[in-house]
PDB file of C-alpha atoms in Angstrom:
ATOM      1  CA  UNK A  29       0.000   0.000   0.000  1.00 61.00           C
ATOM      2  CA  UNK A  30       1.104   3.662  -0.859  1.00 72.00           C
ATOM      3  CA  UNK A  31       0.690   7.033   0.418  1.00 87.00           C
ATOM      4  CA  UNK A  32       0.792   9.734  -1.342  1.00 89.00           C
ATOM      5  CA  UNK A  33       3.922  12.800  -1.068  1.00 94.00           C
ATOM      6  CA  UNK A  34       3.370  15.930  -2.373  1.00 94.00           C
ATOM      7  CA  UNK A  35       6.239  19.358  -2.332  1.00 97.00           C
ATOM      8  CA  UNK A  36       4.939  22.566  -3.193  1.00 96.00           C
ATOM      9  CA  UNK A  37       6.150  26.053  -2.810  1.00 97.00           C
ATOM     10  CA  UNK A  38       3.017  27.061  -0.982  1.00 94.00           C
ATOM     11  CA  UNK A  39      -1.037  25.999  -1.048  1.00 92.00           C
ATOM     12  CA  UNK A  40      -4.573  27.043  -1.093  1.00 91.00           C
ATOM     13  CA  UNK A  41      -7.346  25.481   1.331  1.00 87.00           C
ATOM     14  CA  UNK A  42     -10.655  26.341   0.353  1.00 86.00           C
ATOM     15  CA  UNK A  43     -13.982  25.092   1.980  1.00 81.00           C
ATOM     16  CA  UNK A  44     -17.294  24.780   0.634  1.00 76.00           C
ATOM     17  CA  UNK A  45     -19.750  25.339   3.089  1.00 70.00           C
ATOM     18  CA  UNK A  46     -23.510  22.941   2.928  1.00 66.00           C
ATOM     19  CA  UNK A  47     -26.076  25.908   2.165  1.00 74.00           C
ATOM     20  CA  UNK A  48     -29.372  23.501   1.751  1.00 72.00           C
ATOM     21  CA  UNK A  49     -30.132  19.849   1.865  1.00 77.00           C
ATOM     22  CA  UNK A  50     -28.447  17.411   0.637  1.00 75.00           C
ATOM     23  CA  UNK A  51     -25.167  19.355   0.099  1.00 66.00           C
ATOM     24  CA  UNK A  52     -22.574  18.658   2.003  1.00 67.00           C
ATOM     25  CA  UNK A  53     -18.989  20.371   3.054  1.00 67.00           C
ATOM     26  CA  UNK A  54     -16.115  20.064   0.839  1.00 75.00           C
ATOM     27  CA  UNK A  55     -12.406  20.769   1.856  1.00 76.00           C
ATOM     28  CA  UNK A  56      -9.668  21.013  -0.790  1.00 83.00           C
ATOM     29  CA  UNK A  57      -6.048  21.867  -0.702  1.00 88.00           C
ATOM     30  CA  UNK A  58      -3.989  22.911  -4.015  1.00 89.00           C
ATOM     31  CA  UNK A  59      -0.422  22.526  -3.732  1.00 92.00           C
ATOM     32  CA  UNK A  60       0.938  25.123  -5.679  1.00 95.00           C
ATOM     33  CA  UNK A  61       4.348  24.682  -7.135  1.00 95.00           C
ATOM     34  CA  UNK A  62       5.493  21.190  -6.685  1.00 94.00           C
ATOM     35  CA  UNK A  63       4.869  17.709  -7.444  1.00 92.00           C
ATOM     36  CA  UNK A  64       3.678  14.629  -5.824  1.00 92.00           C
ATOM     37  CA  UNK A  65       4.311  10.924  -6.096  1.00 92.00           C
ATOM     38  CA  UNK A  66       3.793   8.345  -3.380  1.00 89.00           C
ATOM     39  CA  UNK A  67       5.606   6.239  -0.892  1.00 86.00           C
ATOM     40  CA  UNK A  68       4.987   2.923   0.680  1.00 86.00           C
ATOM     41  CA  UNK A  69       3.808   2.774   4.007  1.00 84.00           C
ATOM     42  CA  UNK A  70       6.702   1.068   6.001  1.00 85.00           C
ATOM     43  CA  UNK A  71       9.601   3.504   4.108  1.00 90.00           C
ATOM     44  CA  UNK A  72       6.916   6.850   5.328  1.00 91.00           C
ATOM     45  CA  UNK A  73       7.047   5.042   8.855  1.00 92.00           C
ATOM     46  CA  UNK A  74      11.384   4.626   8.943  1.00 94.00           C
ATOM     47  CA  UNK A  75      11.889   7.836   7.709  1.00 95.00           C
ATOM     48  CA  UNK A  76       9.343   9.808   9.932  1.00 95.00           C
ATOM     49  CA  UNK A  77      10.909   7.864  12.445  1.00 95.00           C
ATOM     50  CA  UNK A  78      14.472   8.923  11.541  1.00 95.00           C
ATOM     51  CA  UNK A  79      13.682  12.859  11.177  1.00 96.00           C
ATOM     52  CA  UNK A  80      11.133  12.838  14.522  1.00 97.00           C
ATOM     53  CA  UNK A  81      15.157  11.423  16.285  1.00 96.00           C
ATOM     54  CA  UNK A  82      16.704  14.035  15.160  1.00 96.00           C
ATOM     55  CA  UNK A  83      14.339  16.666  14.941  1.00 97.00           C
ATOM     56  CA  UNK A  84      11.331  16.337  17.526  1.00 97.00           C
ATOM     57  CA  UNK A  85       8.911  16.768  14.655  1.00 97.00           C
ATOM     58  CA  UNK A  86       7.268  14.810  11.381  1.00 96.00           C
ATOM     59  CA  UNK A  87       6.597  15.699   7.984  1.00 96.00           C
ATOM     60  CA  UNK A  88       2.980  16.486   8.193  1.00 94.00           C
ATOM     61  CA  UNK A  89       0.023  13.977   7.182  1.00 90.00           C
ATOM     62  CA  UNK A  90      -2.889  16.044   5.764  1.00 89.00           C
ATOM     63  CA  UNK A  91      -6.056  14.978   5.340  1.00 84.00           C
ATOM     64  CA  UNK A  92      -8.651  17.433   3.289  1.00 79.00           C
ATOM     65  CA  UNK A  93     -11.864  16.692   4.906  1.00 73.00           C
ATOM     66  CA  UNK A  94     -10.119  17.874   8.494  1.00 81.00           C
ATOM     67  CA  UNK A  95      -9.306  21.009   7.868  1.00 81.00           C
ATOM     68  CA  UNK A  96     -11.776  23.079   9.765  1.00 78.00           C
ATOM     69  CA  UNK A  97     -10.522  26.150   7.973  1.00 79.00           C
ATOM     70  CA  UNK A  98      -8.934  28.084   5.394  1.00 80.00           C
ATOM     71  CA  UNK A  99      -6.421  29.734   7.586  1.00 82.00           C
ATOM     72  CA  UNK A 100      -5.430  26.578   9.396  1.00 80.00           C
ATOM     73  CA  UNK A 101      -2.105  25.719  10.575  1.00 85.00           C
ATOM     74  CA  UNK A 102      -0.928  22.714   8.648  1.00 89.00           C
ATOM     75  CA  UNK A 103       2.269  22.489  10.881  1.00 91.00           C
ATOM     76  CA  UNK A 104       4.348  22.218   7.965  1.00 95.00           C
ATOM     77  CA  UNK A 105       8.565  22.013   8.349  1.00 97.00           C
ATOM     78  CA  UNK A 106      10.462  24.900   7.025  1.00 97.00           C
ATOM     79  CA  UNK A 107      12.235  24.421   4.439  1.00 98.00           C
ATOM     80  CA  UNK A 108      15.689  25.420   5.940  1.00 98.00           C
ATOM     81  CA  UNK A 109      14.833  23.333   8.908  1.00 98.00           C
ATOM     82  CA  UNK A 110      14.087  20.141   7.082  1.00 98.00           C
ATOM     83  CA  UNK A 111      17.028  20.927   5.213  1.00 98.00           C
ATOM     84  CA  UNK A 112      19.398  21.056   8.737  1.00 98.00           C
ATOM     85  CA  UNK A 113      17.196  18.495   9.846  1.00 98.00           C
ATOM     86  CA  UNK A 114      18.082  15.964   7.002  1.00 97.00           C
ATOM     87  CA  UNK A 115      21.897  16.952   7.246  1.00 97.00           C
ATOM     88  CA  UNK A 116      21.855  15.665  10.425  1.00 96.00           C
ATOM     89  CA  UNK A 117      20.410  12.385   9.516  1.00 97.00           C
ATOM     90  CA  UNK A 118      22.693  12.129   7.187  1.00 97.00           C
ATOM     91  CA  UNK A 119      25.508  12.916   8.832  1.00 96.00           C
ATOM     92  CA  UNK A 120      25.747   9.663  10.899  1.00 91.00           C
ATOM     93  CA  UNK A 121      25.383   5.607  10.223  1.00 90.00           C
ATOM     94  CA  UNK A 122      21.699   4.963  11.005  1.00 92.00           C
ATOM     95  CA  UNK A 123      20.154   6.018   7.831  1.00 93.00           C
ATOM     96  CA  UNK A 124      22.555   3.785   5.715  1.00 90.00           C
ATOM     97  CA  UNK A 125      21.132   0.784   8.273  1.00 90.00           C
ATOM     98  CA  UNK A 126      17.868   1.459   6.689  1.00 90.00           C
ATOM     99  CA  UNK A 127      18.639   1.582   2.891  1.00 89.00           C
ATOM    100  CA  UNK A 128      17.044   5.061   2.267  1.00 93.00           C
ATOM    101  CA  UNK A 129      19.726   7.900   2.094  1.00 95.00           C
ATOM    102  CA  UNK A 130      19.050   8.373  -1.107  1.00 95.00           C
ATOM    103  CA  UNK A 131      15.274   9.394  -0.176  1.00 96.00           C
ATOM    104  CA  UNK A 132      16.946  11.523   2.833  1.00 97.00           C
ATOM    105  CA  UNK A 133      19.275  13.287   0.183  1.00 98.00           C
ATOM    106  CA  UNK A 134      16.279  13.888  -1.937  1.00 97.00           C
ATOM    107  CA  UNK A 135      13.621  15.483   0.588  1.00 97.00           C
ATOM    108  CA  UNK A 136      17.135  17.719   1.177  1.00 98.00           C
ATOM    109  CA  UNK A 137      17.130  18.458  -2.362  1.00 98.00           C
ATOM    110  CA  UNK A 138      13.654  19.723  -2.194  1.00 98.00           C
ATOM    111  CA  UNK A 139      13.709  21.320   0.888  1.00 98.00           C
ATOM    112  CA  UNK A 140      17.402  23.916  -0.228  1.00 98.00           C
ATOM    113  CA  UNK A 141      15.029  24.340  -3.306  1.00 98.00           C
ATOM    114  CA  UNK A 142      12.752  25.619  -1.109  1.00 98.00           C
ATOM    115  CA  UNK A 143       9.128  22.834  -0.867  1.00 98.00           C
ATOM    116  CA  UNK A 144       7.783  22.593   1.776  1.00 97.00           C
ATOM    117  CA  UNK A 145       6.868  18.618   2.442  1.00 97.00           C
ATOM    118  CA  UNK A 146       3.971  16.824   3.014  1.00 95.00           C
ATOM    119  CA  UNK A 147       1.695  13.128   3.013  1.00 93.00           C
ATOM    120  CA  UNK A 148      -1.731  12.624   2.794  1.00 89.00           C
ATOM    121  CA  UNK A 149      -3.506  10.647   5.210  1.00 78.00           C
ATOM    122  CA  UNK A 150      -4.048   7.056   4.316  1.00 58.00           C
TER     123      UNK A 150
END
């Protein structure tokens, strides 16, 4: 099973509120400025692992239909940080013990460009 990971440059949430019955609410995000591909589930698990060590924090998991508004705080990484943050990582051993530097040296690609990082929830 996959998940999907998008990088973008920046986004747009916009909510459609229900104004009669049978409508309902509908939350979308655009990431603007990027790309997207997905991930299995157990690399997304090692590496979130790996950058929550050495950083206290995870690349966010976003889900559209719970975001209560168009303002809201997606707790997103900046992109300097992730970029310190995956020097760290790969600065020492542990990250060759799991076979994914190379996806390590990427997000650290995309994060000097400037993306900000992301997953959707499952």
């Amino acid at each position: 099973m996959s998940t999907g990971f998008n990088w973008f440059k920046s986004y747009k949430i916009t909510i459609h509120r229900a104004t009669k019955m049978w409508d309902w609410d509908e939350h979308k995000i655009e990431y603007i400025g990027g790309g997207s591909t997905s991930h299995s589930g157990h690399n997304i698990s090692v590496v979130q692992d790996l950058i929550e060590k050495y950083s206290g924090k995870r690349i966010p998991t976003i889900e559209e239909d719970f975001i209560s508004s168009e303002d809201e705080n997606l707790h997103l990484i900046n992109p300097k940080e992730m970029s310190e943050i995956c020097e760290r990582i790969l600065s020492g051993n542990e990250v060759n013990e799991t076979d994914l530097r190379s996806r390590i040296q990427w997000f650290k690609t995309l994060s000097d460009e400037g993306y900000y990082l992301s997953y959707d929830y499952m």
